[in-house]
mmCIF file of C-alpha atoms and ligand atoms in Angstrom:
data_model
loop_
_atom_site.group_PDB
_atom_site.id
_atom_site.type_symbol
_atom_site.label_atom_id
_atom_site.label_comp_id
_atom_site.label_asym_id
_atom_site.label_seq_id
_atom_site.Cartn_x
_atom_site.Cartn_y
_atom_site.Cartn_z
ATOM 1 C CA MET A 1 21.072 -59.174 -9.048
ATOM 2 C CA ASN A 2 17.553 -58.081 -9.986
ATOM 3 C CA ALA A 3 17.394 -56.119 -13.469
ATOM 4 C CA SER A 4 17.306 -52.260 -12.466
ATOM 5 C CA PRO A 5 15.241 -49.792 -13.926
ATOM 6 C CA CYS A 6 17.364 -47.012 -12.956
ATOM 7 C CA ALA A 7 20.087 -45.601 -15.382
ATOM 8 C CA SER A 8 22.590 -45.105 -12.641
ATOM 9 C CA ARG A 9 23.507 -47.490 -9.667
ATOM 10 C CA ARG A 10 23.488 -45.240 -6.439
ATOM 11 C CA LEU A 11 24.033 -47.843 -3.534
ATOM 12 C CA PHE A 12 24.100 -47.961 0.129
ATOM 13 C CA PHE A 13 23.811 -50.488 2.826
ATOM 14 C CA ALA A 14 21.303 -49.682 5.176
ATOM 15 C CA LEU A 15 18.942 -50.961 7.993
ATOM 16 C CA TRP A 16 15.739 -51.126 6.537
ATOM 17 C CA PRO A 17 12.754 -50.925 8.863
ATOM 18 C CA ASP A 18 9.561 -53.257 8.108
ATOM 19 C CA GLU A 19 6.240 -51.826 7.565
ATOM 20 C CA ALA A 20 4.971 -52.197 11.334
ATOM 21 C CA LEU A 21 8.042 -50.412 12.521
ATOM 22 C CA ARG A 22 7.426 -47.601 9.966
ATOM 23 C CA GLU A 23 4.087 -46.933 11.536
ATOM 24 C CA VAL A 24 5.284 -46.827 14.869
ATOM 25 C CA LEU A 25 8.007 -44.318 13.737
ATOM 26 C CA ALA A 26 5.484 -42.219 11.825
ATOM 27 C CA ALA A 27 2.943 -41.995 14.929
ATOM 28 C CA HIS A 28 5.820 -41.760 17.815
ATOM 29 C CA VAL A 29 8.371 -39.557 15.962
ATOM 30 C CA CYS A 30 7.380 -38.340 12.469
ATOM 31 C CA ARG A 31 3.984 -36.973 13.510
ATOM 32 C CA ARG A 32 5.506 -35.105 16.672
ATOM 33 C CA LEU A 33 7.783 -32.865 14.551
ATOM 34 C CA PRO A 34 6.714 -29.312 13.964
ATOM 35 C CA ARG A 35 5.110 -28.503 10.581
ATOM 36 C CA ARG A 36 7.286 -26.632 8.094
ATOM 37 C CA LEU A 37 10.534 -27.026 9.780
ATOM 38 C CA GLY A 38 11.737 -28.987 6.912
ATOM 39 C CA ARG A 39 10.843 -31.639 3.943
ATOM 40 C CA SER A 40 9.859 -34.861 5.290
ATOM 41 C CA VAL A 41 11.213 -37.974 4.360
ATOM 42 C CA PRO A 42 8.576 -40.166 3.307
ATOM 43 C CA THR A 43 7.567 -43.041 5.910
ATOM 44 C CA ALA A 44 8.573 -45.637 3.190
ATOM 45 C CA HIS A 45 11.990 -44.060 2.887
ATOM 46 C CA LEU A 46 13.084 -44.168 6.636
ATOM 47 C CA HIS A 47 16.417 -46.198 7.173
ATOM 48 C CA ILE A 48 19.627 -45.815 8.869
ATOM 49 C CA THR A 49 22.490 -45.906 6.515
ATOM 50 C CA LEU A 50 25.457 -48.187 7.422
ATOM 51 C CA LEU A 51 27.428 -47.299 4.524
ATOM 52 C CA PHE A 52 26.939 -45.153 1.596
ATOM 53 C CA LEU A 53 28.503 -46.436 -1.510
ATOM 54 C CA GLY A 54 27.618 -43.480 -4.145
ATOM 55 C CA ASN A 55 27.450 -44.165 -7.649
ATOM 56 C CA VAL A 56 29.064 -47.373 -8.698
ATOM 57 C CA PRO A 57 29.914 -49.036 -11.787
ATOM 58 C CA ALA A 58 27.902 -51.748 -12.946
ATOM 59 C CA THR A 59 31.089 -53.760 -12.914
ATOM 60 C CA ARG A 60 31.473 -53.879 -9.249
ATOM 61 C CA VAL A 61 27.808 -54.751 -8.216
ATOM 62 C CA SER A 62 28.458 -58.124 -8.182
ATOM 63 C CA CYS A 63 31.245 -57.778 -5.879
ATOM 64 C CA ILE A 64 29.209 -55.671 -3.464
ATOM 65 C CA GLU A 65 26.554 -58.177 -3.445
ATOM 66 C CA GLU A 66 29.000 -60.684 -2.552
ATOM 67 C CA ALA A 67 30.257 -58.340 0.362
ATOM 68 C CA GLY A 68 26.734 -58.187 1.783
ATOM 69 C CA ALA A 69 26.467 -61.969 1.764
ATOM 70 C CA ARG A 70 29.737 -62.271 3.645
ATOM 71 C CA ALA A 71 29.250 -59.388 6.256
ATOM 72 C CA ASP A 72 28.077 -60.881 9.659
ATOM 73 C CA ALA A 73 26.940 -59.663 13.216
ATOM 74 C CA PRO A 74 24.670 -60.649 15.595
ATOM 75 C CA PRO A 75 21.060 -59.361 16.018
ATOM 76 C CA PHE A 76 20.784 -56.631 17.977
ATOM 77 C CA GLU A 77 18.075 -53.938 19.809
ATOM 78 C CA ILE A 78 18.551 -50.215 18.469
ATOM 79 C CA VAL A 79 16.383 -47.554 20.585
ATOM 80 C CA LEU A 80 15.680 -44.589 18.841
ATOM 81 C CA ASP A 81 15.244 -42.066 21.550
ATOM 82 C CA ARG A 82 17.231 -38.913 20.543
ATOM 83 C CA LEU A 83 16.372 -36.299 17.992
ATOM 84 C CA GLY A 84 19.580 -34.246 16.577
ATOM 85 C CA TYR A 85 20.111 -31.509 13.978
ATOM 86 C CA TRP A 86 23.133 -31.296 11.605
ATOM 87 C CA PRO A 87 23.622 -27.938 10.193
ATOM 88 C CA ARG A 88 25.827 -28.416 7.209
ATOM 89 C CA PRO A 89 23.429 -31.237 5.450
ATOM 90 C CA ARG A 90 20.762 -29.475 7.021
ATOM 91 C CA VAL A 91 19.130 -32.712 8.340
ATOM 92 C CA PHE A 92 17.070 -33.416 11.310
ATOM 93 C CA TRP A 93 17.399 -36.894 12.354
ATOM 94 C CA VAL A 94 16.437 -39.363 15.289
ATOM 95 C CA GLY A 95 19.052 -41.842 16.577
ATOM 96 C CA PRO A 96 19.968 -43.974 19.383
ATOM 97 C CA SER A 97 21.595 -42.427 22.713
ATOM 98 C CA HIS A 98 23.680 -45.588 22.785
ATOM 99 C CA SER A 99 24.761 -47.520 19.716
ATOM 100 C CA PRO A 100 25.460 -51.124 20.391
ATOM 101 C CA ALA A 101 28.695 -52.948 19.748
ATOM 102 C CA ALA A 102 27.012 -55.240 17.249
ATOM 103 C CA LEU A 103 25.950 -52.246 15.133
ATOM 104 C CA PHE A 104 29.705 -51.070 14.796
ATOM 105 C CA GLN A 105 30.653 -54.798 14.057
ATOM 106 C CA LEU A 106 28.151 -54.762 11.372
ATOM 107 C CA VAL A 107 29.701 -51.538 9.761
ATOM 108 C CA GLY A 108 33.298 -52.763 10.322
ATOM 109 C CA SER A 109 32.460 -56.242 8.931
ATOM 110 C CA LEU A 110 30.873 -54.451 5.390
ATOM 111 C CA ARG A 111 33.910 -52.242 5.162
ATOM 112 C CA ARG A 112 36.207 -55.354 5.360
ATOM 113 C CA ALA A 113 34.002 -57.438 3.030
ATOM 114 C CA LEU A 114 34.059 -54.419 0.485
ATOM 115 C CA GLU A 115 37.685 -54.115 0.361
ATOM 116 C CA PRO A 116 38.132 -56.461 -2.893
ATOM 117 C CA CYS A 117 35.673 -54.380 -4.644
ATOM 118 C CA GLY A 118 38.110 -51.246 -4.813
ATOM 119 C CA LEU A 119 35.459 -48.556 -3.764
ATOM 120 C CA THR A 120 36.451 -45.319 -2.468
ATOM 121 C CA LEU A 121 34.456 -45.331 0.945
ATOM 122 C CA ASP A 122 33.337 -42.322 3.200
ATOM 123 C CA GLY A 123 36.025 -42.555 5.802
ATOM 124 C CA ARG A 124 34.055 -40.639 8.552
ATOM 125 C CA PRO A 125 33.291 -42.268 11.939
ATOM 126 C CA PHE A 126 29.910 -43.990 11.425
ATOM 127 C CA GLN A 127 26.970 -42.000 13.415
ATOM 128 C CA ALA A 128 24.009 -43.848 13.526
ATOM 129 C CA HIS A 129 20.955 -41.700 12.782
ATOM 130 C CA MET A 130 17.627 -41.929 10.754
ATOM 131 C CA THR A 131 17.091 -38.598 8.675
ATOM 132 C CA LEU A 132 13.432 -37.421 9.250
ATOM 133 C CA LEU A 133 13.381 -34.048 7.704
ATOM 134 C CA ARG A 134 15.753 -32.504 4.813
ATOM 135 C CA LYS A 135 16.404 -28.689 4.127
ATOM 136 C CA VAL A 136 15.994 -27.469 7.702
ATOM 137 C CA ALA A 137 17.304 -24.108 7.922
ATOM 138 C CA ARG A 138 17.425 -23.941 11.635
ATOM 139 C CA PRO A 139 16.802 -26.182 14.432
ATOM 140 C CA PRO A 140 13.474 -26.314 16.129
ATOM 141 C CA ALA A 141 12.725 -23.265 18.586
ATOM 142 C CA ARG A 142 11.050 -25.500 21.282
ATOM 143 C CA LYS A 143 12.008 -29.134 22.675
ATOM 144 C CA ILE A 144 10.155 -32.030 20.910
ATOM 145 C CA ASP A 145 9.090 -34.989 22.816
ATOM 146 C CA ILE A 146 9.024 -38.413 21.311
ATOM 147 C CA THR A 147 8.288 -42.014 22.513
ATOM 148 C CA PRO A 148 11.426 -43.799 22.275
ATOM 149 C CA VAL A 149 11.112 -46.482 19.464
ATOM 150 C CA SER A 150 12.687 -49.965 20.202
ATOM 151 C CA TRP A 151 13.955 -51.806 16.968
ATOM 152 C CA GLN A 152 15.001 -55.278 16.901
ATOM 153 C CA VAL A 153 17.343 -55.635 14.096
ATOM 154 C CA SER A 154 17.604 -58.940 12.457
ATOM 155 C CA ASP A 155 18.755 -58.001 8.945
ATOM 156 C CA PHE A 156 20.078 -55.445 6.830
ATOM 157 C CA ALA A 157 19.774 -54.312 2.976
ATOM 158 C CA LEU A 158 21.476 -53.106 -0.012
ATOM 159 C CA VAL A 159 19.224 -50.306 -1.213
ATOM 160 C CA GLU A 160 19.439 -48.528 -4.489
ATOM 161 C CA SER A 161 18.538 -44.624 -4.886
ATOM 162 C CA CYS A 162 16.720 -43.913 -8.279
ATOM 163 C CA PRO A 163 16.361 -40.435 -9.428
ATOM 164 C CA VAL A 164 12.578 -39.906 -10.373
ATOM 165 C CA GLU A 165 10.877 -36.567 -11.039
ATOM 166 C CA GLY A 166 10.613 -34.529 -8.076
ATOM 167 C CA GLY A 167 13.172 -36.460 -5.908
ATOM 168 C CA VAL A 168 14.443 -40.093 -5.429
ATOM 169 C CA ARG A 169 13.096 -43.503 -4.700
ATOM 170 C CA TYR A 170 14.778 -46.119 -2.749
ATOM 171 C CA ARG A 171 14.508 -49.649 -3.572
ATOM 172 C CA PRO A 172 15.854 -52.700 -1.400
ATOM 173 C CA LEU A 173 17.825 -54.916 -3.811
ATOM 174 C CA HIS A 174 18.797 -57.592 -1.178
ATOM 175 C CA VAL A 175 18.106 -58.393 2.472
ATOM 176 C CA TRP A 176 20.578 -60.361 4.479
ATOM 177 C CA PRO A 177 19.886 -61.986 7.982
ATOM 178 C CA LEU A 178 21.881 -61.210 10.872
ATOM 179 C CA ALA A 179 22.854 -64.195 12.742
ATOM 180 C CA ALA A 180 25.172 -64.699 15.773
ATOM 181 C CA ALA A 181 26.903 -67.673 14.222
ATOM 182 C CA GLY A 182 27.567 -65.650 11.261
ATOM 183 C CA GLY A 183 27.201 -66.852 7.560
ATOM 184 C CA GLY A 184 25.320 -65.410 4.756
ATOM 185 C CA GLY A 185 22.131 -66.533 2.832
ATOM 186 C CA GLU A 186 19.691 -63.937 1.616
ATOM 187 C CA ALA A 187 16.153 -63.455 3.310
ATOM 188 C CA GLY A 188 13.340 -63.407 0.876
ATOM 189 C CA ARG A 189 11.635 -60.032 0.641
HETATM 190 P P1 2AM P 201 21.435 -38.675 5.314
HETATM 191 O O1 2AM P 201 20.142 -39.250 5.295
HETATM 192 O O2 2AM P 201 22.171 -38.260 6.356
HETATM 193 O O3 2AM P 201 21.190 -37.796 4.227
HETATM 194 C C1 2AM P 201 20.647 -42.342 0.733
HETATM 195 O O4 2AM P 201 20.980 -41.223 0.031
HETATM 196 C C2 2AM P 201 21.634 -42.518 2.052
HETATM 197 O O5 2AM P 201 22.984 -42.256 2.048
HETATM 198 C C3 2AM P 201 20.845 -41.231 3.026
HETATM 199 O O6 2AM P 201 20.647 -41.715 4.422
HETATM 200 C C4 2AM P 201 22.266 -40.355 3.193
HETATM 201 O O7 2AM P 201 22.270 -39.912 4.676
HETATM 202 C C5 2AM P 201 23.262 -41.220 2.877
HETATM 203 N N1 2AM P 201 24.176 -40.336 1.979
HETATM 204 C C6 2AM P 201 23.873 -39.637 1.068
HETATM 205 N N2 2AM P 201 25.012 -38.833 0.603
HETATM 206 C C7 2AM P 201 25.850 -39.291 1.579
HETATM 207 C C8 2AM P 201 27.177 -38.888 1.575
HETATM 208 N N3 2AM P 201 28.013 -38.377 0.523
HETATM 209 N N4 2AM P 201 28.177 -39.715 2.603
HETATM 210 C C9 2AM P 201 27.658 -40.355 3.523
HETATM 211 N N5 2AM P 201 26.250 -40.878 3.432
HETATM 212 C C10 2AM P 201 25.384 -40.403 2.366
#
């Protein structure tokens, strides 16, 4: 595990776009959103949460890393083609109209792999979404057209959320490749 500069370990597993995909998302989705609808998630922070772990005791972190290394699913494509708004968390998001089976397989595999770690996990059904805007008081008045973005997902990450002045900073700690035959192995990043 890398040494953390953060006082607390707030962790989540996520699909973490590479730089090229972030540029595509910015151009084809983020810049199409009306101004002043809400607070934009920085392009560098865009991701799809697989499993939110919350604040985790330091003693559990190595167990979580081992779980990440054990989880497996084949690589898959996800097409981000649908915008949505959730009033309670007040977030506006983009997600797939169709979530591939391999995505659910990955989330299920992570949950099972984490069982020995004794964490209390969010039991709500997984809904793939990438938050684009926060603090959105009401949905946009007009329909927004975006260009669907295809994402060839070949890895997933354990990410740390660190409090910084004026917000948070996300830092990927580990990236693991997806492989049809299963098996771990950490990808360099
Ligand atoms: P969101 O984008 O829908 O808000 C880091 O905070 C990531 O974990 C975010 O993507 C966020 O989802 C998700 N997250 C934060 N708090 C959460 C919670 N209590 N339950 C589930 N996911 C959460």
